Short mmCIF file of C-alpha atoms and ligand atoms in Angstrom, two decimals:
data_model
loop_
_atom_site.label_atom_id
_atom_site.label_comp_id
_atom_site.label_asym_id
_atom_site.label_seq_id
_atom_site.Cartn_x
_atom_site.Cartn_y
_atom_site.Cartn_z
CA UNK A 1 0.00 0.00 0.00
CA UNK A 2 1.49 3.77 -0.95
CA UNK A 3 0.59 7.08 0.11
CA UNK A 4 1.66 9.79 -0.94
CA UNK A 5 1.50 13.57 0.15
CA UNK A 6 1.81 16.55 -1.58
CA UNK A 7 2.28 19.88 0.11
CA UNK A 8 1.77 23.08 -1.19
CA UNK A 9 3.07 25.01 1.02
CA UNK A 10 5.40 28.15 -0.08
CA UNK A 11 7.82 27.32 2.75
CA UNK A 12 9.57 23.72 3.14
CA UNK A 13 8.84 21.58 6.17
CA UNK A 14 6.91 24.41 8.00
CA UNK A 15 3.59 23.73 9.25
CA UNK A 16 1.76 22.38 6.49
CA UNK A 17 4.48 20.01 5.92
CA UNK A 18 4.40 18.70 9.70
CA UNK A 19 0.90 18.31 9.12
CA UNK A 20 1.27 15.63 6.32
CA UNK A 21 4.39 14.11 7.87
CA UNK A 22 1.83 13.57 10.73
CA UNK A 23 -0.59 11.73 8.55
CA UNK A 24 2.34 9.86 6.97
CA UNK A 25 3.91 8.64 9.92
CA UNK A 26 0.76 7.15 11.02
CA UNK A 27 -0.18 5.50 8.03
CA UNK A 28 3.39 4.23 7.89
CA UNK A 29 2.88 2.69 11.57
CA UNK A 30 -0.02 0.54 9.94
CA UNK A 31 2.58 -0.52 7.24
CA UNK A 32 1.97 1.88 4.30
CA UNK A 33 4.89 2.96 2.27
CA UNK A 34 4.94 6.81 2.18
CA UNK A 35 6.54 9.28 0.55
CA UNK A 36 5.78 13.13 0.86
CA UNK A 37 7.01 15.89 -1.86
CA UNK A 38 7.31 19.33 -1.68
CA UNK A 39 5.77 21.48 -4.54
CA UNK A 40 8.23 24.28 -4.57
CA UNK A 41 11.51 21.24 -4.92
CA UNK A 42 9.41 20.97 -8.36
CA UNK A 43 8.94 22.99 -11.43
CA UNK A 44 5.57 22.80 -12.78
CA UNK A 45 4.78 25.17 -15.76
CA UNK A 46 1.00 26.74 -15.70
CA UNK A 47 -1.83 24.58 -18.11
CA UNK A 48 -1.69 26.89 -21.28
CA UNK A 49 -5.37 25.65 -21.50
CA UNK A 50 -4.39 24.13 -25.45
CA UNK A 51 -6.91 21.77 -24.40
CA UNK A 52 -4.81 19.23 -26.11
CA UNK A 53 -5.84 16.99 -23.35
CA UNK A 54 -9.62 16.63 -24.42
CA UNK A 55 -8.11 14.24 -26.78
CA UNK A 56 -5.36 11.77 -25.04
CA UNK A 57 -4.60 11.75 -21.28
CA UNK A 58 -1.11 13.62 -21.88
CA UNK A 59 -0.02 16.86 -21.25
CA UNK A 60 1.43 18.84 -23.94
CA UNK A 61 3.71 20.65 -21.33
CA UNK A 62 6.98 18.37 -21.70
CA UNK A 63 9.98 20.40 -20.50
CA UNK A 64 8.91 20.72 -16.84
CA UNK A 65 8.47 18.00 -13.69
CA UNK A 66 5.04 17.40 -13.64
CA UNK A 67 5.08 14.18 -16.00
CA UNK A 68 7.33 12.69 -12.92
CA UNK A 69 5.00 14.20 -10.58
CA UNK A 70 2.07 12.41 -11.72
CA UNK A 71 3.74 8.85 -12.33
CA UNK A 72 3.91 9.47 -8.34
CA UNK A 73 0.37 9.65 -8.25
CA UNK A 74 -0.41 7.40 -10.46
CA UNK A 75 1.49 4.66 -8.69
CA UNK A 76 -0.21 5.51 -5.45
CA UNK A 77 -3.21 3.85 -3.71
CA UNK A 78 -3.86 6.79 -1.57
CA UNK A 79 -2.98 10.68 -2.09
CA UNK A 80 -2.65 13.59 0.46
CA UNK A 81 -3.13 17.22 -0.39
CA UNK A 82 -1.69 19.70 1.85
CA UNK A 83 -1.83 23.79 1.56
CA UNK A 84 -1.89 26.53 3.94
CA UNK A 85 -4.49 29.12 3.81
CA UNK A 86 -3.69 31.80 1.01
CA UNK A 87 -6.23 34.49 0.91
CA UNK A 88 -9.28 31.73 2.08
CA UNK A 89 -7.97 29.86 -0.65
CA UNK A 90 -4.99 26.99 -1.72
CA UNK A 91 -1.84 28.44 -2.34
CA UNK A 92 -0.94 29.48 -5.79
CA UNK A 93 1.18 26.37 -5.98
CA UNK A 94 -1.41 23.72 -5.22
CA UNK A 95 -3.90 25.55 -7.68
CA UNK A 96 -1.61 25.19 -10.16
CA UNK A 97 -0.53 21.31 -9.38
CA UNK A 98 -4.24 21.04 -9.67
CA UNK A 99 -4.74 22.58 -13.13
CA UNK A 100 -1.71 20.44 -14.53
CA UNK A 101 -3.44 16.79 -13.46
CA UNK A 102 -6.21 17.91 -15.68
CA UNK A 103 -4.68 15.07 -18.43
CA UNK A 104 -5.54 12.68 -15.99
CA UNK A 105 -9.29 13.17 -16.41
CA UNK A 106 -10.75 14.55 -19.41
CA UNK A 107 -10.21 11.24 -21.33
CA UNK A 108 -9.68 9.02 -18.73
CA UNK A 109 -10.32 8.56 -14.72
CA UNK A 110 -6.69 7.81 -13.95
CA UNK A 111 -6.61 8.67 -10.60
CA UNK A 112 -10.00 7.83 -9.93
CA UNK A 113 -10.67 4.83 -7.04
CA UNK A 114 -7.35 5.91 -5.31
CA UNK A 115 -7.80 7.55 -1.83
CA UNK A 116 -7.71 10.91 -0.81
CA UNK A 117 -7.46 13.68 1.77
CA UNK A 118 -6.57 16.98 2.71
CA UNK A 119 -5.29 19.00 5.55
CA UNK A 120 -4.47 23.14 5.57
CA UNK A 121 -3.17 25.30 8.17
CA UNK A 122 -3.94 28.94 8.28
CA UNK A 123 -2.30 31.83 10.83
CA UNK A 124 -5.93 33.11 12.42
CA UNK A 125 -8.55 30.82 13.63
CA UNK A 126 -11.56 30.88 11.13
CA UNK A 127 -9.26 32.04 8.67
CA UNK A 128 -10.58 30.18 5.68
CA UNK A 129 -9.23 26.45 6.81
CA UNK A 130 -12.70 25.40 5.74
CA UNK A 131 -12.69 26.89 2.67
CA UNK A 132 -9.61 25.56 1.88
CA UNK A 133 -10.33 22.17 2.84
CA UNK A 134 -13.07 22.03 0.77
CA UNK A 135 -11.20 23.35 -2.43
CA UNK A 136 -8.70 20.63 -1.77
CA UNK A 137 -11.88 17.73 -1.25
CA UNK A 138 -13.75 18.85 -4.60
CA UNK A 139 -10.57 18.53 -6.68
CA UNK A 140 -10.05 15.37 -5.81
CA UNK A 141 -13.84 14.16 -5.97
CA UNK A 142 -13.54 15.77 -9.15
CA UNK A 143 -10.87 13.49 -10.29
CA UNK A 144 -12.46 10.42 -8.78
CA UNK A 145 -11.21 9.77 -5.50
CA UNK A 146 -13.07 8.45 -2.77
CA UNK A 147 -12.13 11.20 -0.02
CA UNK A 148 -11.53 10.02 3.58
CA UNK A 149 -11.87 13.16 6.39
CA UNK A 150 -10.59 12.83 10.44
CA UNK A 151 -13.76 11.55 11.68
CA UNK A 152 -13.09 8.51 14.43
CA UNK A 153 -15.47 5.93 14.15
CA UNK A 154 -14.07 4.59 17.50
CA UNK A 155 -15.46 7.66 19.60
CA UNK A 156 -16.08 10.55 19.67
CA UNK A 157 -15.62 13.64 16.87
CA UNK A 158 -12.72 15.90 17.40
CA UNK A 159 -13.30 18.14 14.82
CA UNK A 160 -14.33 18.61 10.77
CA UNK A 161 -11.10 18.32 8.85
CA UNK A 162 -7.28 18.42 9.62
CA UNK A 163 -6.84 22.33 10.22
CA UNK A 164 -4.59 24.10 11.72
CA UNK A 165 -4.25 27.40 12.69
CA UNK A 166 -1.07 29.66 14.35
CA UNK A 167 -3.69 31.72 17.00
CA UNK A 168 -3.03 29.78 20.06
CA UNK A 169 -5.10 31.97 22.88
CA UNK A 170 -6.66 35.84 23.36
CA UNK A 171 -6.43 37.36 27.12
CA UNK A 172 -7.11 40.59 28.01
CA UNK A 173 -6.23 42.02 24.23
CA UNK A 174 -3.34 40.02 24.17
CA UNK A 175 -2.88 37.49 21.23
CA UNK A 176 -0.59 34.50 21.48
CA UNK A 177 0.69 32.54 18.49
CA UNK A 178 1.94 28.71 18.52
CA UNK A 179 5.51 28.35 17.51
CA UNK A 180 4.30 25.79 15.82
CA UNK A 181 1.25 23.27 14.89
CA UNK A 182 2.74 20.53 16.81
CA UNK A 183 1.70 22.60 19.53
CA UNK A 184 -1.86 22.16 18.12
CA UNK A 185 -2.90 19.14 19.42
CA UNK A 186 -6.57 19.14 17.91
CA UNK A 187 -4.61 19.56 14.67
CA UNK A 188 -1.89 16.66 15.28
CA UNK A 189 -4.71 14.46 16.41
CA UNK A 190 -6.73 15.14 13.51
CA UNK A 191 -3.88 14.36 11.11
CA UNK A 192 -3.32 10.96 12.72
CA UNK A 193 -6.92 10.15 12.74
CA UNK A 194 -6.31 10.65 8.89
CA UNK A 195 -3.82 8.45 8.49
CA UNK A 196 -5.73 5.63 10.48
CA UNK A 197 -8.85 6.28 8.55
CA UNK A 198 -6.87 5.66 4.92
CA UNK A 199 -5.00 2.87 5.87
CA UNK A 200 -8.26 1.44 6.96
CA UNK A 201 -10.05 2.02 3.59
CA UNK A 202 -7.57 1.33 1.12
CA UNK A 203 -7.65 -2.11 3.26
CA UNK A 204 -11.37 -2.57 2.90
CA UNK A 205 -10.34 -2.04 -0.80
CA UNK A 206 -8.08 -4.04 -1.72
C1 FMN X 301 -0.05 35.30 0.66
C2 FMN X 301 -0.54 34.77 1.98
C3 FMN X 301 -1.91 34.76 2.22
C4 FMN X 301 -2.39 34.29 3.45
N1 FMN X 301 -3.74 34.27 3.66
C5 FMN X 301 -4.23 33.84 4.86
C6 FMN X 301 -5.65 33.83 5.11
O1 FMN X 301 -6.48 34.13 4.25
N2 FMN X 301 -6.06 33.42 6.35
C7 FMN X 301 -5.17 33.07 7.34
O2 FMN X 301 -5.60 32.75 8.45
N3 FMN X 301 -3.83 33.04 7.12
C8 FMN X 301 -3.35 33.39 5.90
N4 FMN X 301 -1.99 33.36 5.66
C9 FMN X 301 -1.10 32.78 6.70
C10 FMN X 301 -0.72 31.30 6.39
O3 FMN X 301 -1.86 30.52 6.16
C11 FMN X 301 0.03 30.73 7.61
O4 FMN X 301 1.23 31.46 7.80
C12 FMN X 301 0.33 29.24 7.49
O5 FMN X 301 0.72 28.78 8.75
C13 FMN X 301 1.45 28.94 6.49
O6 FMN X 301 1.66 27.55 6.40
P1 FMN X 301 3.16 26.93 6.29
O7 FMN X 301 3.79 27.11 7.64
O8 FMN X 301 2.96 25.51 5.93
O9 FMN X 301 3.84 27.70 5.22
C14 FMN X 301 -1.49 33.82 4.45
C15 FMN X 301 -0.11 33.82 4.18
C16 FMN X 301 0.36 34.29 2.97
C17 FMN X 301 1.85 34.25 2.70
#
């Protein structure tokens, strides 16, 4: 079983990143083989909308990294999307990841029966995690995937989706700020809960 995650994130290994390394390492405790990959160690071109891909599931883009990219995908059973909140939105990174699978779907479901889930973090609480999230979901329900979310079937709900967020507390007009989300336990928690939950479908589907 592979899973992979893909993290959008402007900034390497920074929150967003320890989100999906969270999900990761859990799955990987229940024996999947992971492997996460930074957006910004990869240069993706934007879809020049040629529409070439209405007719064959190839991009005409050749020159960049996103044919590697999505034998990555391909090759996985279960695929996690990570962003930070940009502007109650993905980052301009994962938008563009998500424009570039677009070969993978017009003529073909390629990716479609393969697991999926998301996670964001954001810097203010409310600050369009759920937005986000849900950007992230219809993509890949859009390209077929049967999404899993944090819920624990075990107990009791924690919360709606893997989010994150820097505001940590707000006493008499002060605000504090995490250092970082592993100081967000909800967050952490959620992520594992993630992992579990995909390990435990792509089992029931195999
Ligand atoms: C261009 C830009 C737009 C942002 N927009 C939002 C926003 O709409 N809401 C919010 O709460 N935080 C926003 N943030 C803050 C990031 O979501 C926050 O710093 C997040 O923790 C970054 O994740 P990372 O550590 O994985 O890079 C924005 C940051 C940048 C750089």
């Amino acid at each position: 079983m592979k899973i992979v995650a893909i993290n959008g994130s402007h900034r390497k290994g920074k929150n967003t990143a320890k989100m999906l390394e969270t999900v990761l390492e859990e799955a990987s405790s229940l024996g999947a083989e992971v492997e996460l990959m930074e957006l910004c160690d990869y240069d993706i071109k934007h879809c020049l909308s040629c529409n070439k891909c209405l007719r064959r599931p190839e991009c005409s883009i050749k020159d960049d990294d996103m044919a590697p990219l999505g034998e990555k995908l391909l090759a996985a059973d279960g695929i996690i999307l990570g962003s930070p909140v940009y502007w109650h939105n993905v980052t301009t990174l994962m938008k563009n990841f998500m424009d570039r699978t677009r070969y993978m779907h017009m003529t073909a479901n390629l990716l479609g029966g393969k697991a999926g889930a998301a996670v964001t973090h954001a810097g203010l609480r409310n600050g369009g995690q759920e937005a986000c999230l849900a950007i992230m979901e219809n993509f890949m329900k859009s390209q077929g995937l049967l999404v899993v979310d944090d819920r624990n079937a075990d107990g009791g709900i924690l919360s709606a989706g893997a989010t994150g967020t820097m505001l940590a507390d707000y006493q008499d007009g002060k605000v504090s700020f995490r250092k970082s989300v592993e100081e967000d336990e909800i967050a952490i928690s959620a992520c594992r809960q993630i992992g579990r939950n995909m390990v435990h479908l792509l089992k029931r589907l195999d």
